[in-house]
Every structure is written in structure tokens, then in C-alpha cells.
Short mmCIF file of C-alpha atoms in Angstrom, two decimals:
data_model
loop_
_atom_site.label_atom_id
_atom_site.label_comp_id
_atom_site.label_asym_id
_atom_site.label_seq_id
_atom_site.Cartn_x
_atom_site.Cartn_y
_atom_site.Cartn_z
CA UNK A 15 198.11 235.34 134.32
CA UNK A 16 199.30 235.30 130.73
CA UNK A 17 198.02 232.37 128.65
CA UNK A 18 200.61 230.02 127.14
CA UNK A 19 199.95 227.70 124.19
CA UNK A 20 202.39 225.16 122.78
CA UNK A 21 202.71 225.29 118.97
CA UNK A 22 204.63 222.94 116.70
CA UNK A 23 207.63 225.26 116.81
CA UNK A 24 207.48 226.06 120.53
CA UNK A 25 205.34 227.70 123.24
CA UNK A 26 203.92 231.22 122.85
CA UNK A 27 202.81 233.50 125.66
CA UNK A 28 199.92 235.81 124.87
CA UNK A 29 197.85 238.37 126.73
CA UNK A 30 194.29 238.66 128.00
CA UNK A 31 192.10 241.36 126.45
CA UNK A 32 188.97 241.15 128.57
CA UNK A 33 187.29 237.87 127.70
CA UNK A 34 189.68 237.14 124.82
CA UNK A 35 193.20 235.69 124.75
CA UNK A 36 195.41 237.24 122.05
CA UNK A 37 198.64 235.85 120.63
CA UNK A 38 200.44 238.25 118.29
CA UNK A 39 203.45 238.01 116.02
CA UNK A 40 203.55 234.19 116.05
CA UNK A 41 205.96 232.99 113.32
CA UNK A 42 204.44 230.55 110.84
CA UNK A 43 207.54 230.56 108.61
CA UNK A 44 211.21 231.49 108.83
CA UNK A 45 212.23 235.11 108.11
CA UNK A 46 212.45 235.51 104.29
CA UNK A 47 215.90 237.10 104.31
CA UNK A 48 219.41 236.07 103.34
CA UNK A 49 219.33 232.77 101.51
CA UNK A 50 215.53 232.63 101.93
CA UNK A 51 214.84 235.97 100.24
CA UNK A 52 212.77 235.47 97.07
CA UNK A 53 212.44 231.79 98.01
CA UNK A 54 209.44 229.67 99.14
CA UNK A 55 208.50 229.78 102.84
CA UNK A 56 210.10 227.31 105.24
CA UNK A 57 209.18 226.27 108.76
CA UNK A 58 210.59 228.52 111.46
CA UNK A 59 213.45 227.36 113.65
CA UNK A 60 212.01 225.79 116.84
CA UNK A 61 212.35 227.38 120.27
CA UNK A 62 212.07 226.01 123.82
CA UNK A 63 211.21 228.90 126.13
CA UNK A 64 207.81 230.57 125.91
CA UNK A 65 208.05 233.21 123.19
CA UNK A 66 206.54 236.62 123.85
CA UNK A 67 203.41 237.01 121.72
CA UNK A 68 201.91 240.11 123.28
CA UNK A 69 202.80 242.59 120.51
CA UNK A 70 202.43 242.58 116.74
CA UNK A 71 205.40 241.17 114.87
CA UNK A 72 207.25 242.77 111.95
CA UNK A 73 205.24 243.58 108.85
CA UNK A 74 206.17 242.66 105.28
CA UNK A 75 208.37 245.20 103.46
CA UNK A 76 206.31 247.83 101.64
CA UNK A 77 206.95 251.31 100.25
CA UNK A 78 206.32 254.24 102.61
CA UNK A 79 202.85 255.75 102.30
CA UNK A 80 202.34 258.58 99.86
CA UNK A 81 202.25 262.05 101.44
CA UNK A 82 198.91 263.60 102.22
CA UNK A 83 195.86 262.83 104.36
CA UNK A 84 194.92 259.19 104.91
CA UNK A 85 191.57 257.63 105.78
CA UNK A 86 193.34 255.05 107.95
CA UNK A 87 196.67 255.35 109.77
CA UNK A 88 199.68 253.61 108.28
CA UNK A 89 200.80 250.56 110.23
CA UNK A 90 204.21 248.98 109.91
CA UNK A 91 206.59 247.25 112.30
CA UNK A 92 210.26 246.97 111.27
CA UNK A 93 212.09 243.65 111.37
CA UNK A 94 212.90 240.58 109.30
CA UNK A 95 210.53 238.05 110.89
CA UNK A 96 207.52 239.26 108.89
CA UNK A 97 205.90 235.89 108.13
CA UNK A 98 203.86 235.87 111.31
CA UNK A 99 200.23 235.74 112.31
CA UNK A 100 197.94 236.77 115.15
CA UNK A 101 195.37 234.63 116.97
CA UNK A 102 192.40 235.72 119.08
CA UNK A 103 190.47 233.06 120.98
CA UNK A 104 187.74 233.20 123.64
CA UNK A 105 189.33 230.22 125.39
CA UNK A 106 192.46 228.25 124.44
CA UNK A 107 191.21 225.46 126.70
CA UNK A 108 188.01 224.80 124.78
CA UNK A 109 187.60 222.80 121.56
CA UNK A 110 185.75 222.85 118.27
CA UNK A 111 185.25 226.58 117.70
CA UNK A 112 184.89 227.81 114.12
CA UNK A 113 188.04 229.42 112.74
CA UNK A 114 188.22 232.55 110.59
CA UNK A 115 191.48 233.29 108.77
CA UNK A 116 191.81 236.85 107.43
CA UNK A 117 193.88 237.84 104.37
CA UNK A 118 194.36 241.62 104.25
CA UNK A 119 194.08 243.86 101.21
CA UNK A 120 196.40 246.51 99.84
CA UNK A 121 196.75 245.80 96.13
CA UNK A 122 199.26 242.98 96.79
CA UNK A 123 201.72 245.77 97.61
CA UNK A 124 200.88 247.20 101.06
CA UNK A 125 199.10 246.32 104.30
CA UNK A 126 199.49 243.89 107.18
CA UNK A 127 197.43 241.42 109.15
CA UNK A 128 198.16 243.27 112.38
CA UNK A 129 196.62 246.61 111.39
CA UNK A 130 194.38 247.80 114.26
CA UNK A 131 191.45 247.75 111.84
CA UNK A 132 191.68 243.93 111.85
CA UNK A 133 191.69 243.37 115.60
CA UNK A 134 189.89 240.05 116.05
CA UNK A 135 188.60 240.61 119.59
CA UNK A 136 184.96 241.32 118.71
CA UNK A 137 184.67 238.28 116.44
CA UNK A 138 186.38 236.11 119.05
CA UNK A 139 184.01 237.31 121.79
CA UNK A 140 181.19 235.99 119.63
CA UNK A 141 182.60 232.48 119.76
CA UNK A 142 185.21 232.07 117.02
CA UNK A 143 188.97 231.75 116.78
CA UNK A 144 190.30 234.52 114.53
CA UNK A 145 193.63 234.47 112.70
CA UNK A 146 195.13 237.37 110.72
CA UNK A 147 198.27 236.73 108.68
CA UNK A 148 201.03 238.66 106.96
CA UNK A 149 202.31 237.55 103.56
CA UNK A 150 205.02 238.89 101.26
CA UNK A 151 203.98 241.83 99.11
CA UNK A 152 204.95 243.58 95.90
CA UNK A 153 208.25 242.51 94.40
CA UNK A 154 209.10 240.26 97.34
CA UNK A 155 205.86 238.32 97.00
CA UNK A 156 204.72 238.56 93.39
CA UNK A 157 207.57 239.42 91.02
CA UNK A 158 208.17 236.62 88.49
CA UNK A 159 211.96 236.33 88.51
CA UNK A 160 214.02 234.26 86.10
CA UNK A 161 215.01 231.02 87.81
CA UNK A 162 212.88 231.85 90.84
CA UNK A 163 209.62 230.62 92.32
CA UNK A 164 206.43 232.37 91.26
CA UNK A 165 203.63 233.47 93.56
CA UNK A 166 205.61 233.55 96.80
CA UNK A 167 202.87 235.60 98.46
CA UNK A 168 200.33 232.87 97.68
CA UNK A 169 202.72 230.23 98.98
CA UNK A 170 203.01 232.25 102.19
CA UNK A 171 199.22 232.26 102.52
CA UNK A 172 199.09 228.48 101.99
CA UNK A 173 201.86 228.01 104.55
CA UNK A 174 199.86 230.08 107.05
CA UNK A 175 196.77 227.94 106.41
CA UNK A 176 198.87 224.82 106.95
CA UNK A 177 200.00 226.31 110.27
CA UNK A 178 196.33 226.79 111.16
CA UNK A 179 195.57 223.17 110.22
CA UNK A 180 198.38 221.88 112.42
CA UNK A 181 198.09 224.23 115.41
CA UNK A 182 194.69 225.86 115.73
CA UNK A 183 193.15 223.10 117.86
CA UNK A 184 195.54 224.16 120.64
CA UNK A 185 193.87 227.57 120.62
CA UNK A 186 190.36 226.11 120.83
CA UNK A 187 189.64 226.04 117.09
CA UNK A 188 188.38 223.27 114.86
CA UNK A 189 190.85 222.66 111.99
CA UNK A 190 188.03 221.05 110.01
CA UNK A 191 185.83 224.16 110.23
CA UNK A 192 188.03 226.90 108.76
CA UNK A 193 186.69 229.90 106.84
CA UNK A 194 189.19 231.99 104.89
CA UNK A 195 188.01 235.56 104.32
CA UNK A 196 189.62 238.63 102.84
CA UNK A 197 189.01 242.04 101.30
CA UNK A 198 190.30 243.59 98.04
CA UNK A 199 193.63 241.87 97.24
CA UNK A 200 192.82 239.58 100.17
CA UNK A 201 189.56 238.63 98.45
CA UNK A 202 191.39 238.07 95.17
CA UNK A 203 193.69 235.79 97.14
CA UNK A 204 190.69 233.95 98.60
CA UNK A 205 189.25 233.20 95.15
CA UNK A 206 192.68 232.22 93.84
CA UNK A 207 193.21 229.82 96.74
CA UNK A 208 189.73 228.41 96.19
CA UNK A 209 190.76 227.49 92.63
CA UNK A 210 194.08 225.81 93.58
CA UNK A 211 194.41 222.05 94.10
CA UNK A 212 197.38 222.85 96.38
CA UNK A 213 195.05 224.59 98.87
CA UNK A 214 192.32 221.96 98.81
CA UNK A 215 191.32 220.78 102.27
CA UNK A 216 192.87 223.74 104.10
CA UNK A 217 189.50 225.51 104.45
CA UNK A 218 185.86 224.58 103.96
CA UNK A 219 184.30 228.03 103.58
CA UNK A 220 185.36 231.29 101.97
CA UNK A 221 184.25 234.92 101.87
CA UNK A 222 185.49 237.28 99.14
CA UNK A 223 184.90 240.95 99.97
CA UNK A 224 185.46 243.27 96.98
CA UNK A 225 187.71 240.97 95.01
CA UNK A 226 187.24 238.11 92.57
CA UNK A 227 189.06 235.79 90.19
CA UNK A 228 190.39 237.91 87.33
CA UNK A 229 193.42 239.76 88.71
CA UNK A 230 196.23 237.46 87.60
CA UNK A 231 198.94 237.94 84.98
CA UNK A 232 200.03 235.72 82.13
CA UNK A 233 203.73 234.84 82.29
CA UNK A 234 204.83 237.28 79.59
CA UNK A 235 203.22 240.26 81.35
CA UNK A 236 204.66 239.29 84.72
CA UNK A 237 208.11 238.97 83.16
CA UNK A 238 207.78 242.45 81.64
CA UNK A 239 207.01 243.92 85.06
CA UNK A 240 209.91 242.04 86.67
CA UNK A 241 212.36 243.19 83.99
CA UNK A 242 211.37 246.83 84.48
CA UNK A 243 211.55 246.39 88.26
CA UNK A 244 215.12 245.10 87.98
CA UNK A 245 216.09 247.96 85.67
CA UNK A 246 214.72 250.64 87.99
CA UNK A 247 216.22 248.96 91.06
CA UNK A 248 219.68 248.84 89.45
CA UNK A 249 219.81 245.04 89.51
CA UNK A 250 221.93 243.27 86.91
CA UNK A 251 219.06 240.98 85.89
CA UNK A 252 215.51 240.05 86.98
CA UNK A 253 216.73 237.06 89.00
CA UNK A 254 216.39 236.22 92.71
CA UNK A 255 220.15 236.53 93.15
CA UNK A 256 220.41 239.95 91.49
CA UNK A 257 217.37 241.37 93.30
CA UNK A 258 218.61 239.95 96.61
CA UNK A 259 221.88 241.85 96.13
CA UNK A 260 220.10 245.10 95.33
CA UNK A 261 219.47 247.70 98.02
CA UNK A 262 216.03 246.78 99.52
CA UNK A 263 215.02 250.45 99.68
CA UNK A 264 215.83 250.87 96.01
CA UNK A 265 213.74 247.78 95.16
CA UNK A 266 210.83 249.28 97.11
CA UNK A 267 211.29 252.60 95.35
CA UNK A 268 211.22 250.87 91.96
CA UNK A 269 208.11 248.95 92.98
CA UNK A 270 206.45 252.16 94.15
CA UNK A 271 207.23 254.00 90.91
CA UNK A 272 205.76 251.19 88.80
CA UNK A 273 202.64 251.04 90.96
CA UNK A 274 202.16 254.81 90.68
CA UNK A 275 202.53 254.59 86.90
CA UNK A 276 199.83 251.92 86.69
CA UNK A 277 197.54 253.87 88.99
CA UNK A 278 197.80 256.92 86.75
CA UNK A 279 197.21 254.79 83.63
CA UNK A 280 199.93 252.63 82.12
CA UNK A 281 201.05 253.49 78.61
CA UNK A 282 200.13 250.63 76.26
CA UNK A 283 203.08 251.50 74.02
CA UNK A 284 205.42 250.81 76.91
CA UNK A 285 203.61 248.01 78.72
CA UNK A 286 201.34 246.36 76.16
CA UNK A 287 197.57 246.36 75.84
CA UNK A 288 196.79 243.91 78.66
CA UNK A 289 198.85 245.65 81.32
CA UNK A 290 197.43 249.02 80.25
CA UNK A 291 193.83 247.99 81.01
CA UNK A 292 192.60 250.39 83.74
CA UNK A 293 192.61 248.93 87.23
CA UNK A 294 195.47 246.49 86.53
CA UNK A 295 197.75 245.75 89.48
CA UNK A 296 201.42 245.41 88.42
CA UNK A 297 202.25 242.98 91.23
CA UNK A 298 199.70 240.18 91.46
CA UNK A 299 199.50 236.38 91.14
CA UNK A 300 200.75 234.95 87.86
CA UNK A 301 199.51 231.97 85.84
CA UNK A 302 202.87 230.22 86.10
CA UNK A 303 201.80 226.73 85.03
CA UNK A 304 202.84 225.33 88.40
CA UNK A 305 200.90 226.56 91.41
CA UNK A 306 198.46 228.57 89.26
CA UNK A 307 197.63 226.82 86.00
CA UNK A 308 194.79 229.09 84.80
CA UNK A 309 192.86 232.18 85.77
CA UNK A 310 191.01 231.53 89.04
CA UNK A 311 187.65 232.37 87.43
CA UNK A 312 188.31 229.70 84.80
CA UNK A 313 189.16 227.21 87.52
CA UNK A 314 185.86 227.92 89.25
CA UNK A 315 184.02 227.50 85.97
CA UNK A 316 185.62 224.06 85.68
CA UNK A 317 184.40 223.12 89.17
CA UNK A 318 187.50 223.81 91.28
CA UNK A 319 186.64 224.69 94.88
CA UNK A 320 183.19 223.14 94.58
CA UNK A 321 183.55 221.51 97.99
CA UNK A 322 183.76 224.84 99.83
CA UNK A 323 180.88 227.13 100.76
CA UNK A 324 181.30 230.62 99.31
CA UNK A 325 179.98 234.14 99.93
CA UNK A 326 180.88 237.00 97.56
CA UNK A 327 180.11 240.70 97.69
CA UNK A 328 181.10 244.32 97.14
CA UNK A 329 180.31 247.76 98.44
CA UNK A 330 177.88 249.85 96.39
CA UNK A 331 180.36 252.58 95.43
CA UNK A 332 183.78 250.96 95.45
CA UNK A 333 185.80 253.58 93.57
CA UNK A 334 184.71 256.58 95.60
CA UNK A 335 187.84 256.10 97.69
CA UNK A 336 190.15 254.83 94.93
CA UNK A 337 192.00 256.74 92.23
CA UNK A 338 190.40 256.61 88.78
CA UNK A 339 192.96 257.22 86.00
CA UNK A 340 192.03 260.15 83.83
CA UNK A 341 189.36 261.81 85.93
CA UNK A 342 187.31 260.07 88.59
CA UNK A 343 185.27 262.54 90.57
CA UNK A 344 187.23 265.25 88.79
CA UNK A 345 185.80 264.23 85.41
CA UNK A 346 184.01 267.15 83.79
CA UNK A 347 182.33 265.84 80.66
CA UNK A 348 180.77 262.87 78.93
CA UNK A 349 184.01 262.55 76.98
CA UNK A 350 185.78 261.34 80.13
CA UNK A 351 183.09 258.71 80.62
CA UNK A 352 183.26 257.60 76.99
CA UNK A 353 187.05 257.32 77.17
CA UNK A 354 186.80 255.33 80.40
CA UNK A 355 184.23 252.98 78.87
CA UNK A 356 186.37 252.49 75.78
CA UNK A 357 189.29 251.50 78.01
CA UNK A 358 187.20 248.54 79.16
CA UNK A 359 185.93 247.68 75.68
CA UNK A 360 182.48 249.27 76.06
CA UNK A 361 180.92 251.49 73.42
CA UNK A 362 179.48 255.00 73.49
CA UNK A 363 175.97 253.69 74.19
CA UNK A 364 177.23 252.01 77.36
CA UNK A 365 178.90 255.25 78.44
CA UNK A 366 175.59 257.03 77.92
CA UNK A 367 173.81 254.53 80.16
CA UNK A 368 176.28 255.22 82.98
CA UNK A 369 175.97 258.97 82.47
CA UNK A 370 172.17 258.83 82.50
CA UNK A 371 172.09 256.63 85.59
CA UNK A 372 174.06 259.31 87.47
CA UNK A 373 172.14 262.34 86.25
CA UNK A 374 174.85 263.46 83.88
CA UNK A 375 177.43 263.80 86.66
CA UNK A 376 180.53 262.64 84.80
CA UNK A 377 182.62 262.02 87.90
CA UNK A 378 179.97 259.80 89.49
CA UNK A 379 179.41 257.94 86.22
CA UNK A 380 183.11 257.24 85.72
CA UNK A 381 183.52 256.16 89.34
CA UNK A 382 180.62 253.71 88.95
CA UNK A 383 182.09 252.42 85.70
CA UNK A 384 185.41 251.62 87.35
CA UNK A 385 183.71 250.05 90.34
CA UNK A 386 181.80 247.74 88.03
CA UNK A 387 184.81 246.82 85.91
CA UNK A 388 187.18 246.06 88.77
CA UNK A 389 184.84 244.75 91.47
CA UNK A 390 181.11 244.28 90.82
CA UNK A 391 181.16 242.53 87.44
CA UNK A 392 184.05 240.19 88.40
CA UNK A 393 182.07 239.30 91.54
CA UNK A 394 179.04 238.50 89.38
CA UNK A 395 181.22 236.30 87.19
CA UNK A 396 182.20 234.29 90.28
CA UNK A 397 178.54 233.94 91.25
CA UNK A 398 177.68 232.82 87.73
CA UNK A 399 180.58 230.36 87.63
CA UNK A 400 179.46 228.69 90.84
CA UNK A 401 175.83 228.54 89.79
CA UNK A 402 176.83 227.06 86.42
CA UNK A 403 178.43 224.03 88.10
CA UNK A 404 175.54 223.64 90.53
CA UNK A 405 177.30 224.88 93.65
CA UNK A 406 175.52 227.09 96.16
CA UNK A 407 176.88 230.61 96.64
CA UNK A 408 175.62 233.69 98.53
CA UNK A 409 175.79 237.33 97.41
CA UNK A 410 175.82 240.55 99.44
CA UNK A 411 176.27 244.27 98.89
CA UNK A 412 177.26 246.81 101.53
CA UNK A 413 175.21 249.91 100.79
CA UNK A 414 175.49 252.15 103.87
CA UNK A 415 176.96 255.51 102.84
CA UNK A 416 179.61 257.15 104.98
CA UNK A 417 178.89 260.77 105.99
CA UNK A 418 182.60 261.65 105.77
CA UNK A 419 183.59 264.52 103.44
CA UNK A 420 180.01 265.64 103.08
CA UNK A 421 178.95 262.20 101.92
CA UNK A 422 181.44 262.08 99.04
CA UNK A 423 182.93 258.78 100.26
CA UNK A 424 179.56 257.05 99.93
CA UNK A 425 179.54 253.26 100.23
CA UNK A 426 183.20 253.10 99.32
CA UNK A 427 185.84 250.39 99.10
CA UNK A 428 186.70 248.79 102.49
CA UNK A 429 183.84 250.53 104.30
CA UNK A 430 182.39 247.24 105.57
CA UNK A 431 185.65 246.12 107.19
CA UNK A 432 185.44 248.09 110.49
CA UNK A 433 181.78 247.05 110.78
CA UNK A 434 182.80 243.40 110.43
CA UNK A 435 185.68 243.55 112.91
CA UNK A 436 183.92 245.84 115.38
CA UNK A 437 186.72 248.42 115.05
CA UNK A 438 184.59 251.44 114.19
CA UNK A 439 186.39 253.49 116.83
CA UNK A 440 189.68 253.16 114.93
CA UNK A 441 188.13 254.21 111.61
CA UNK A 442 186.40 257.54 112.28
CA UNK A 443 188.08 259.07 109.21
CA UNK A 444 186.30 256.42 107.13
CA UNK A 445 182.96 255.87 108.91
CA UNK A 446 182.41 259.19 110.70
CA UNK A 447 181.75 259.86 114.37
CA UNK A 448 178.46 258.04 114.86
CA UNK A 449 178.24 254.95 112.62
CA UNK A 450 175.29 252.58 113.19
CA UNK A 451 176.40 249.95 115.70
CA UNK A 452 173.39 247.77 114.90
CA UNK A 453 174.63 247.45 111.32
CA UNK A 454 177.98 246.25 112.62
CA UNK A 455 176.15 243.59 114.61
CA UNK A 456 174.27 242.47 111.51
CA UNK A 457 177.42 242.13 109.42
CA UNK A 458 179.34 240.31 112.13
CA UNK A 459 176.42 237.95 112.82
CA UNK A 460 176.11 237.04 109.13
CA UNK A 461 179.82 236.24 108.80
CA UNK A 462 179.82 234.18 112.00
CA UNK A 463 176.66 232.34 111.01
CA UNK A 464 178.25 231.51 107.67
CA UNK A 465 181.44 230.29 109.39
CA UNK A 466 179.42 228.04 111.70
CA UNK A 467 176.81 226.69 109.30
CA UNK A 468 177.54 227.75 105.72
CA UNK A 469 174.31 229.84 105.80
CA UNK A 470 174.68 233.63 106.26
CA UNK A 471 170.94 234.16 106.75
CA UNK A 472 169.51 234.77 103.28
CA UNK A 473 168.76 232.66 100.23
CA UNK A 474 171.49 231.47 97.85
CA UNK A 475 172.14 233.34 94.64
CA UNK A 476 170.61 232.04 91.42
CA UNK A 477 170.88 233.24 87.84
CA UNK A 478 167.14 233.72 87.39
CA UNK A 479 166.39 236.18 90.22
CA UNK A 480 169.95 237.15 91.23
CA UNK A 481 169.12 237.78 94.93
CA UNK A 482 171.62 239.93 96.82
CA UNK A 483 171.49 240.85 100.52
CA UNK A 484 172.06 244.58 100.89
CA UNK A 485 173.44 245.72 104.23
CA UNK A 486 172.22 249.21 105.04
CA UNK A 487 170.83 251.36 107.83
CA UNK A 488 168.12 251.80 109.02
CA UNK A 489 167.16 248.57 107.26
CA UNK A 490 168.92 245.73 105.45
CA UNK A 491 166.97 243.72 102.89
CA UNK A 492 167.12 241.20 100.05
CA UNK A 493 167.10 242.84 96.62
CA UNK A 494 166.89 241.20 93.22
CA UNK A 495 169.36 241.95 90.43
CA UNK A 496 170.56 245.36 91.67
CA UNK A 497 172.00 247.53 88.90
CA UNK A 498 170.58 245.24 86.22
CA UNK A 499 170.80 247.78 83.40
CA UNK A 500 174.52 248.43 83.78
CA UNK A 501 175.22 244.77 84.52
CA UNK A 502 173.82 243.78 81.12
CA UNK A 503 176.30 246.09 79.39
CA UNK A 504 179.10 243.69 80.35
CA UNK A 505 177.45 240.46 79.20
CA UNK A 506 179.70 238.48 76.89
CA UNK A 507 182.75 240.66 77.54
CA UNK A 508 185.95 239.05 78.77
CA UNK A 509 187.45 240.78 81.78
#
């Protein structure tokens, strides 16, 4: 028998997956098309008959994937009703289970909450209600348009969390015990939400996986990106009305071309110095003075989000799977490393430290440099901000190295995700054919323990010893101040 749950908008009929009930493609907001395109989310129109919720709903518009091999299969479902979410629960008839709400990554430009990698069954079997949500991406979610509303993707995320607050008890969850967790752009979203008064009270715990509080734009930079988007899309002006009239495929093509330009290294003469900083995402939250009044890291330093428990971490070798402008693993000399360091405001001595740490292998040194600049050091700044205001925070690092491609992937970006969700079988191209299942159990147990109690199982981070739990196989352990020498190179530098 298919389970049926009544939501505020109407009943939904899910499916049983062994011991877990799954409800997929449940609308939390109206389709953002027509008069609602480039506008804030609104409640969906109600329905009376039980709505089919056995298959994933439409995904947010995104450019087609680039040609070539992929570590994970592309996942997209056509349709307008893309502001939907998925719920996995061990028992809709129970009460008080902890709730985990997942925000997917993808550089604020791609991805979906219904990707098979994020199947919530394993977490739900362990006694939690799991929610994964879509939100608007790229131009649709993060372009700052004249006369429009900024940060629509963030508003979508808040709307989804409000849906959880109002409906999750009917699926067996406790609306007062919600943990929001996310990876990459999803983690950046988590830290941003943590800093927003508008999101206060919607969750009590947060986990940021490979993303922190620095990836936001000032208004003038966001307007520059929007103006160029409109020009490339053939829109008369960077306004909601003009973009709404433009061909959606042409808007996506314009978005894709801008993103590719930034990935290769934006020209400061064309974009300005700030947007040309390596690792910058062209479509990202903006400090608009309304929803977002300052950089999230600055909000945390001022004590925002102090009422929520927080866990922050990265993988050990983030950029082994990401493109490094100007070289990456193809770098051939110390000159590439020095140029990369200079792009982040570091001097030649700092470049030499990275080169020496990696045995003179320029590609490895440059990859580590980018991983620190974009992920590890921003994560440390979050840890430091929380400690400075006397709020407990926990740190982790995922150090297990993938055997794929002769070990060249290493402990790369997103590697911990299939371990967390128990979806190793869908990620063989990322984790190999025989990943350590016991490590997956350790990661999942730590996240669930944190969601239930606020304690993942190791001591809180402090600025004196800087303890970090390193997940690895055959053994995980607490380490103090990993990578201290390169960490010190960034002290006092604004990111």
C-alpha cells in the first residue's frame, strides 16, 4: 500500500522503498514561470486529490553538461514545476525524529536535490527524516536585475525550510530539531542562511561541507555580471521583464559562456579586480542590503547564527577534481605556482612553501593552493569567527583518497558525499569499485549523532589546539592543526 500524507497544499502519495517511505517531487512553491519568473517564491496552488509523489519532479533550469567524460551522471527532469523537494522517512506515523535538510552543490549554476547521489534512504533507515530540495540556479536564481528581487535562490531555500517547519511533523519529523546541511555551493548557502535574520528559527543545527562564508558579491559586481548576461542573451536590458521575454535557451547559453570564462580565468580589464580573483563564481548570493546585508563571514563574526550548532569541514585535496585556471595538474614549473599565489595576494615565499610541501611538483602545489584559497582557509575563518564569539563549533576533514585514475583524484571535492548518503554504488567513477563501507558508516553516524545531539563524536574546535577529526581508512583520528605551515601563510589576508 502506498503511503499518503496530507500537506498544507494537499495530500501526496509516496512509495515504499524497503523500510523507508519516499515522497518525491513535492511542490513547496509555485512554478517560477510566466508572471512568477524572476520573482520571489509563492505558495503552490492547493490540490484535493492525492498527488503522485513517486518520481522526482522537474529540476531547475541549467545549461547542458559540457561534453566529455563525467565522474557522475548528469541528472535533469524537464518541466516548469521545479521548486519541489523530496522526503524520506522511516515512518510517517511516528513523531519527533530529527530532520536533515540537504542543499545541493553545483556552483549555484547546476545540480538538483533529486540526483541519485542524494538518495536519503540510508540516512532515513538510521532514524531521521531527510529532505532534499531544488532551488533556482544561475541567472534565474542569482542574477541581480534592475527593479527585481535579489537572491531568489536563497529565498527559495528559505521557502523550502518554511515548508519543512509547517509540514515535516506529518512525515514523522520534529520541526524543532532541524539540521540544514549542504556541500560546495550548498555549504555556502548553509553559512549564508546561518548569518541571515530572515532564516532564524528555521533550523537549529548546520553542517557546511566544502563551503564557507566568503562567496558573495557586492552590488556593483553583481550588476556587472547581470548586464553582460543580458547583452549575451539578446535582452534589451538587465531587468526581470526583458530577461523573461528572452529565449530561455539563449539565457542559459549566455550564463554558460560567462561561467566558462570565469572558470578559465576572468580578465580583470573586462570584469574588474574582484571578479577576476581565481575561484570566483559569477552567479552567487549578493550583498543587496535587504536579505543579505553583509558578507556571511562578517555576520558570523558579529554573532549571527550563534544559537545554532555548527560543523564545518573540507576534503583534503579539494581541487583535484576541479579546474584550476592557468595550469592545475598540468602546471609545469614554479612560475605557475608563483603566478597562482600572486592571484590570491601571496608572495613568492608563500609559493615556495607550497612547492616544497609537494616535493616540487608544480601541479600538486597549485592544486593545493587553490584548495586552500577557495575551501580550507574560508572554512578556518568560519571556525575562528565562531570561536571568537564563544560559540562551539566542530571541524572535520575527509582524507580518504580515491583510487580512481591511478589515485590522481585523491581526497577530492565531493568525495565524502556518497559515503554520507550511502550511495557508493552510484558513484563508482568517483570512489572506485571497492570503497570502504565502514568509513561510510562512520561518516553517516557522525552526521546523525550531530543532528540528534549537537555532538558529532569529537571535541569542539578551539584556536589554541585547532583539533580536526580526519575521516580516513583504515583509521579515522583527531589531528591538531593539520597543514599549519600553509595555513599561517594566509593569516591577516582578506579573502
